[in-house]
Short mmCIF file of C-alpha atoms in Angstrom, two decimals:
data_model
loop_
_atom_site.label_atom_id
_atom_site.label_comp_id
_atom_site.label_asym_id
_atom_site.label_seq_id
_atom_site.Cartn_x
_atom_site.Cartn_y
_atom_site.Cartn_z
CA UNK A 3 -0.10 0.07 -0.07
CA UNK A 4 2.55 2.62 0.57
CA UNK A 5 4.36 1.65 -2.45
CA UNK A 6 1.31 2.44 -4.52
CA UNK A 7 0.53 5.70 -2.54
CA UNK A 8 4.05 7.01 -2.85
CA UNK A 9 3.86 6.35 -6.55
CA UNK A 10 0.60 8.26 -6.93
CA UNK A 11 2.27 11.37 -6.03
CA UNK A 12 4.88 10.72 -9.02
CA UNK A 13 3.07 13.07 -11.43
CA UNK A 14 3.19 16.59 -9.20
CA UNK A 15 4.97 19.04 -10.98
CA UNK A 16 8.65 20.25 -10.17
CA UNK A 17 9.55 22.62 -7.26
CA UNK A 18 8.49 26.08 -7.57
CA UNK A 19 10.10 29.25 -6.03
CA UNK A 20 9.29 29.31 -2.25
CA UNK A 21 7.23 32.13 -1.32
CA UNK A 22 7.94 33.84 2.25
CA UNK A 23 5.76 34.88 4.88
CA UNK A 24 6.03 36.08 8.42
CA UNK A 25 4.34 34.69 11.22
CA UNK A 26 5.85 36.87 14.01
CA UNK A 27 2.33 37.63 15.31
CA UNK A 28 1.87 33.85 15.89
CA UNK A 29 5.34 33.80 17.95
CA UNK A 30 6.51 31.50 15.27
CA UNK A 31 9.54 33.68 14.29
CA UNK A 32 10.06 34.21 10.32
CA UNK A 33 8.78 31.86 7.55
CA UNK A 34 12.43 30.36 7.65
CA UNK A 35 12.39 29.47 11.17
CA UNK A 36 8.62 28.20 10.71
CA UNK A 37 10.23 25.62 8.05
CA UNK A 38 12.71 24.76 10.73
CA UNK A 39 15.47 24.91 8.60
CA UNK A 40 15.37 21.46 7.11
CA UNK A 41 14.66 22.48 3.51
CA UNK A 42 10.82 22.40 3.33
CA UNK A 43 9.02 25.37 1.85
CA UNK A 44 7.86 27.87 4.15
CA UNK A 45 4.57 28.24 2.04
CA UNK A 46 2.91 26.41 -0.88
CA UNK A 47 1.56 28.03 -4.00
CA UNK A 48 -1.85 26.65 -5.16
CA UNK A 49 -3.09 26.50 -8.70
CA UNK A 50 -5.82 29.48 -9.28
CA UNK A 51 -8.69 28.81 -11.61
CA UNK A 52 -8.82 32.11 -13.83
CA UNK A 53 -12.17 30.98 -14.86
CA UNK A 54 -13.79 30.78 -11.22
CA UNK A 55 -16.27 33.31 -10.66
CA UNK A 56 -14.98 35.64 -7.42
CA UNK A 57 -11.55 34.30 -8.08
CA UNK A 58 -10.19 31.09 -6.53
CA UNK A 59 -10.96 30.82 -2.73
CA UNK A 60 -9.67 27.89 -0.53
CA UNK A 61 -10.72 26.64 2.35
CA UNK A 62 -10.29 23.09 3.68
CA UNK A 63 -6.98 20.75 3.69
CA UNK A 64 -6.37 17.32 4.42
CA UNK A 65 -2.79 15.45 4.87
CA UNK A 66 -1.64 11.87 4.08
CA UNK A 67 0.93 11.75 6.95
CA UNK A 68 2.51 8.51 5.09
CA UNK A 69 3.43 9.84 1.77
CA UNK A 70 3.42 13.58 2.95
CA UNK A 71 1.01 14.43 0.24
CA UNK A 72 -1.77 17.13 1.26
CA UNK A 73 -5.12 18.12 -0.49
CA UNK A 74 -6.65 21.43 -0.64
CA UNK A 75 -10.44 22.30 -1.53
CA UNK A 76 -11.65 25.19 -3.67
CA UNK A 77 -14.91 26.69 -2.57
CA UNK A 78 -15.24 28.57 -6.00
CA UNK A 79 -15.87 25.52 -8.39
CA UNK A 80 -14.73 22.48 -6.15
CA UNK A 81 -11.42 21.98 -7.60
CA UNK A 82 -9.06 20.03 -5.48
CA UNK A 83 -5.36 20.58 -5.43
CA UNK A 84 -2.58 18.38 -4.40
CA UNK A 85 1.08 19.00 -3.30
CA UNK A 86 3.85 17.38 -1.41
CA UNK A 87 5.42 18.71 1.92
CA UNK A 88 8.66 19.09 0.06
CA UNK A 89 7.46 20.91 -2.79
CA UNK A 90 6.61 24.65 -2.88
CA UNK A 91 3.93 24.15 -5.82
CA UNK A 92 0.48 22.19 -5.33
CA UNK A 93 -1.08 21.32 -8.68
CA UNK A 94 -4.96 20.73 -9.82
CA UNK A 95 -5.61 16.83 -8.74
CA UNK A 96 -9.64 16.76 -9.54
CA UNK A 97 -11.20 19.22 -11.63
CA UNK A 98 -14.23 21.07 -10.35
CA UNK A 99 -17.14 22.73 -12.19
CA UNK A 100 -19.22 19.70 -12.24
CA UNK A 101 -16.76 17.10 -12.39
CA UNK A 102 -18.50 13.94 -10.35
CA UNK A 103 -21.28 16.72 -9.68
CA UNK A 104 -18.96 18.87 -7.69
CA UNK A 105 -19.34 22.59 -7.83
CA UNK A 106 -17.93 23.56 -4.54
CA UNK A 107 -15.62 21.59 -1.87
CA UNK A 108 -15.05 22.40 1.81
CA UNK A 109 -13.54 20.23 4.34
CA UNK A 110 -10.87 17.34 3.52
CA UNK A 111 -9.45 14.42 5.25
CA UNK A 112 -7.44 11.51 4.40
CA UNK A 113 -7.71 7.88 6.23
CA UNK A 114 -5.14 5.49 6.96
CA UNK A 115 -5.69 3.74 3.78
CA UNK A 116 -4.88 7.05 1.80
CA UNK A 117 -8.70 7.47 0.77
CA UNK A 118 -9.50 11.18 0.38
CA UNK A 119 -12.85 12.16 1.80
CA UNK A 120 -14.38 15.73 0.71
CA UNK A 121 -17.38 17.68 2.29
CA UNK A 122 -19.36 19.54 -0.43
CA UNK A 123 -20.77 22.28 1.78
CA UNK A 124 -23.99 23.24 0.08
CA UNK A 125 -23.49 21.53 -3.12
CA UNK A 126 -26.51 19.33 -2.64
CA UNK A 127 -28.71 21.87 -1.09
CA UNK A 128 -32.03 22.18 -3.06
CA UNK A 129 -30.96 20.04 -5.66
CA UNK A 130 -29.97 15.95 -6.54
CA UNK A 131 -26.15 16.57 -6.47
CA UNK A 132 -23.80 14.99 -3.97
CA UNK A 133 -23.16 15.98 -0.46
CA UNK A 134 -19.67 14.38 -0.20
CA UNK A 135 -17.04 12.28 -2.16
CA UNK A 136 -14.41 9.58 -1.43
CA UNK A 137 -11.74 9.10 -3.57
CA UNK A 138 -8.75 6.63 -3.98
CA UNK A 139 -5.25 7.76 -3.89
CA UNK A 140 -5.12 7.44 -7.73
CA UNK A 141 -7.82 9.78 -7.99
CA UNK A 142 -10.62 7.00 -8.36
CA UNK A 143 -14.11 8.01 -7.30
CA UNK A 144 -15.08 5.36 -4.96
CA UNK A 145 -18.42 6.92 -3.90
CA UNK A 146 -20.43 10.41 -4.29
CA UNK A 147 -23.40 10.11 -1.82
CA UNK A 148 -26.25 12.25 -0.78
CA UNK A 149 -26.90 12.38 3.23
CA UNK A 150 -30.24 12.01 5.09
CA UNK A 151 -30.92 15.56 5.52
CA UNK A 152 -32.23 17.82 2.64
CA UNK A 153 -30.82 21.08 4.55
CA UNK A 154 -27.24 19.44 4.96
CA UNK A 155 -24.04 22.04 4.61
CA UNK A 156 -21.22 19.43 5.24
CA UNK A 157 -18.18 21.49 6.48
CA UNK A 158 -15.65 19.55 7.97
CA UNK A 159 -14.63 15.95 8.13
CA UNK A 160 -12.52 13.74 10.79
CA UNK A 161 -11.79 9.93 10.91
CA UNK A 162 -12.98 8.13 13.80
CA UNK A 163 -11.45 5.38 15.86
CA UNK A 164 -13.53 2.76 13.97
CA UNK A 165 -12.21 4.07 10.70
CA UNK A 166 -15.32 5.75 9.33
CA UNK A 167 -15.48 9.33 8.44
CA UNK A 168 -17.46 11.90 10.54
CA UNK A 169 -18.83 15.12 8.84
CA UNK A 170 -20.17 18.16 10.73
CA UNK A 171 -23.25 19.95 9.17
CA UNK A 172 -23.26 23.79 9.72
CA UNK A 173 -26.99 23.86 9.08
CA UNK A 174 -28.42 21.16 11.58
CA UNK A 175 -26.44 20.36 14.85
CA UNK A 176 -25.82 16.91 13.51
CA UNK A 177 -22.68 14.63 12.29
CA UNK A 178 -22.77 12.47 9.53
CA UNK A 179 -21.00 9.05 9.48
CA UNK A 180 -19.73 7.61 6.10
CA UNK A 181 -18.35 4.16 5.78
CA UNK A 182 -17.89 1.43 3.46
CA UNK A 183 -19.69 -1.99 4.20
CA UNK A 184 -20.58 -5.23 2.59
CA UNK A 185 -23.41 -3.26 1.17
CA UNK A 186 -21.25 -0.60 -0.21
CA UNK A 187 -20.57 2.93 0.98
CA UNK A 188 -23.47 4.72 3.37
CA UNK A 189 -24.04 8.03 4.77
CA UNK A 190 -26.11 7.94 7.80
CA UNK A 191 -26.88 10.45 10.86
CA UNK A 192 -24.51 9.40 13.56
CA UNK A 193 -25.55 12.05 16.19
CA UNK A 194 -28.00 14.71 16.67
CA UNK A 195 -27.05 17.38 19.25
CA UNK A 196 -30.02 19.55 18.92
CA UNK A 197 -31.07 18.73 22.42
CA UNK A 198 -28.07 21.37 23.65
CA UNK A 199 -26.81 23.19 20.52
CA UNK A 200 -29.06 25.99 19.17
CA UNK A 201 -28.33 26.94 15.39
CA UNK A 202 -27.49 30.67 15.02
CA UNK A 203 -27.50 32.51 11.37
CA UNK A 204 -24.40 31.87 9.66
CA UNK A 205 -22.11 28.78 10.03
CA UNK A 206 -22.58 26.64 12.98
CA UNK A 207 -20.99 23.21 13.37
CA UNK A 208 -17.69 23.40 11.59
CA UNK A 209 -14.17 22.21 12.89
CA UNK A 210 -13.66 18.66 14.03
CA UNK A 211 -10.74 16.59 15.79
CA UNK A 212 -10.78 13.63 17.81
CA UNK A 213 -9.73 13.89 21.55
CA UNK A 214 -6.35 12.63 23.03
CA UNK A 215 -7.87 9.63 24.18
CA UNK A 216 -10.12 8.92 21.31
CA UNK A 217 -13.03 8.83 23.29
CA UNK A 218 -14.73 11.86 22.06
CA UNK A 219 -15.06 14.73 18.78
CA UNK A 220 -14.43 18.11 19.64
CA UNK A 221 -16.42 20.16 17.51
CA UNK A 222 -16.63 24.04 16.87
CA UNK A 223 -19.82 26.15 16.61
CA UNK A 224 -18.38 29.13 14.94
CA UNK A 225 -21.59 31.30 15.33
CA UNK A 226 -21.51 31.02 19.01
CA UNK A 227 -17.95 30.19 19.94
CA UNK A 228 -18.62 27.08 21.65
CA UNK A 229 -16.89 23.79 21.54
CA UNK A 230 -18.74 20.66 21.97
CA UNK A 231 -17.97 17.19 22.97
CA UNK A 232 -19.66 14.40 21.14
CA UNK A 233 -19.27 10.68 22.91
CA UNK A 234 -17.70 8.14 20.69
CA UNK A 235 -19.63 5.51 22.64
CA UNK A 236 -22.90 7.11 22.61
CA UNK A 237 -22.94 10.16 20.38
CA UNK A 238 -24.22 12.23 23.36
CA UNK A 239 -23.20 15.82 23.25
CA UNK A 240 -22.21 18.19 26.04
CA UNK A 241 -20.42 21.65 26.14
CA UNK A 242 -16.76 21.77 26.57
CA UNK A 243 -15.41 24.46 29.29
CA UNK A 244 -13.06 26.55 27.43
CA UNK A 245 -11.83 28.89 30.50
CA UNK A 246 -13.44 31.94 28.90
CA UNK A 247 -11.66 31.85 25.73
CA UNK A 248 -13.13 33.75 22.86
CA UNK A 249 -13.69 31.46 20.27
CA UNK A 250 -16.28 33.10 17.77
CA UNK A 251 -15.72 32.54 14.17
CA UNK A 252 -14.13 29.17 15.20
CA UNK A 253 -13.29 27.33 11.90
CA UNK A 254 -10.48 24.85 11.57
CA UNK A 255 -9.32 22.95 14.73
CA UNK A 256 -5.67 21.44 14.94
CA UNK A 257 -4.65 18.99 17.84
CA UNK A 258 -1.47 17.53 18.77
CA UNK A 259 -1.56 15.62 22.34
CA UNK A 260 -3.65 18.18 24.83
CA UNK A 261 -2.80 21.19 22.57
CA UNK A 262 -5.77 22.38 20.46
CA UNK A 263 -5.13 25.19 18.02
CA UNK A 264 -8.62 26.91 17.27
CA UNK A 265 -8.39 28.93 14.04
CA UNK A 266 -10.47 32.18 14.45
CA UNK A 267 -11.16 32.98 10.45
CA UNK A 268 -12.34 36.61 10.14
CA UNK A 269 -11.39 37.71 13.84
CA UNK A 270 -7.74 36.69 12.37
CA UNK A 271 -6.74 35.02 15.66
CA UNK A 272 -5.40 31.76 16.90
CA UNK A 273 -6.19 30.59 20.29
CA UNK A 274 -4.32 27.89 21.96
CA UNK A 275 -6.38 25.52 24.66
CA UNK A 276 -4.98 23.02 26.65
CA UNK A 277 -7.57 20.09 26.61
CA UNK A 278 -7.73 17.33 29.35
CA UNK A 279 -7.28 13.96 27.98
CA UNK A 280 -11.05 13.18 27.37
CA UNK A 281 -11.94 17.02 26.13
CA UNK A 282 -14.60 17.62 28.89
CA UNK A 283 -12.75 21.09 29.74
CA UNK A 284 -9.78 22.90 28.38
CA UNK A 285 -7.61 25.80 29.86
CA UNK A 286 -7.02 28.94 27.99
CA UNK A 287 -3.25 29.16 27.40
CA UNK A 288 -3.07 32.26 24.53
CA UNK A 289 -4.80 33.83 22.09
CA UNK A 290 -2.54 35.44 19.10
CA UNK A 291 -3.19 37.55 15.93
CA UNK A 292 -2.29 35.96 12.77
CA UNK A 293 -1.49 37.71 9.55
CA UNK A 294 -3.75 40.79 9.49
CA UNK A 295 -3.83 40.33 5.20
CA UNK A 296 -4.88 36.82 5.45
CA UNK A 297 -8.21 35.12 6.45
CA UNK A 298 -7.17 31.39 7.58
CA UNK A 299 -9.80 29.02 7.55
CA UNK A 300 -8.42 25.48 8.24
CA UNK A 301 -5.38 23.61 9.13
CA UNK A 302 -3.72 20.25 9.62
CA UNK A 303 -0.54 18.80 10.94
CA UNK A 304 2.09 17.51 8.47
CA UNK A 305 5.95 16.78 9.55
CA UNK A 306 5.57 18.70 12.73
CA UNK A 307 4.13 21.94 11.05
CA UNK A 308 0.67 23.39 10.74
CA UNK A 309 -0.37 24.00 7.35
CA UNK A 310 -2.97 26.78 7.09
CA UNK A 311 -5.24 27.71 4.40
CA UNK A 312 -5.29 31.37 3.35
CA UNK A 313 -8.66 31.46 2.17
CA UNK A 314 -9.24 34.92 0.54
CA UNK A 315 -12.53 35.18 1.84
CA UNK A 316 -12.31 38.87 2.60
CA UNK A 317 -11.98 39.62 -0.91
CA UNK A 318 -14.83 40.09 -3.25
CA UNK A 319 -12.71 38.89 -6.40
CA UNK A 320 -9.95 36.62 -4.96
CA UNK A 321 -6.67 37.71 -6.28
CA UNK A 322 -3.24 35.63 -6.03
CA UNK A 323 -1.03 34.32 -5.01
CA UNK A 324 -3.05 31.61 -3.40
CA UNK A 325 -1.01 30.15 -0.76
CA UNK A 326 -0.99 27.49 2.03
CA UNK A 327 1.09 28.88 4.98
CA UNK A 328 3.14 27.24 7.77
CA UNK A 329 3.60 27.81 11.49
CA UNK A 330 4.48 25.97 14.57
CA UNK A 331 1.68 24.19 16.64
CA UNK A 332 1.42 26.50 19.83
CA UNK A 333 2.63 24.71 23.05
#
């Protein structure tokens, strides 16, 4: 499996000149120090789509830690870019603009077999298009699914201890489970948090990560700035005590051990929380400004660094360069 997955990256384009960026506001020093001096690029260029209405706006990112590949979703068109940790230029991997019924794409994650799961946001709202897709590392479409909710806005996705993929729904306080069985691929409602979670206008459930002890999912509600604990065993929901941290506009979540980085997109902040192992409570460690010229959305860890998506969401018409930037995980 490892050989075939690495071979699937062989078609990536050559190395482009590395762009630079200062992350001193994150306490990470210069871009060079963010790359830790090991020759890896400090930022990664994405291919823009000149035909995209509003320019190219990117949001989600998933990583394959075995091969060093990363995948980035485009909101405006649904294209998927693929890059590698040691190359400064990413390239289009999957087309958008209707490819496999995909016109927009949001969260992405990669499972232990290298399969890529893509959340469709509002792609399937009010029509018969898919809500999500699963691809092999070679780019073969494994499934394109609708979910059991006509009002679904699938936002982000994480792999559970059982190997299934769990998608957050920004419109309803539900989590959708996607897995392959003897009967094929299926999408089912795994948890309904409506007993405690009240949706507000805007984007509700978004970022999702596993707790350190793998007993729960931590899920962000950006409209209210709350974090929610979903028990793996039961699907039951409870609120996480976040020690008074301001988490409004929480978007992507990145966890390493007990350290949780919360990316507050339009507030242009990164909040560092220290979770207890079961993620029922957290200590607020720090809140730091991110680059004022970027709206960072989601992030993933790869080879000890956070890869953060610069979305251009604050621009009516996005202008390049389009980049993934790097920073150290807050500790």
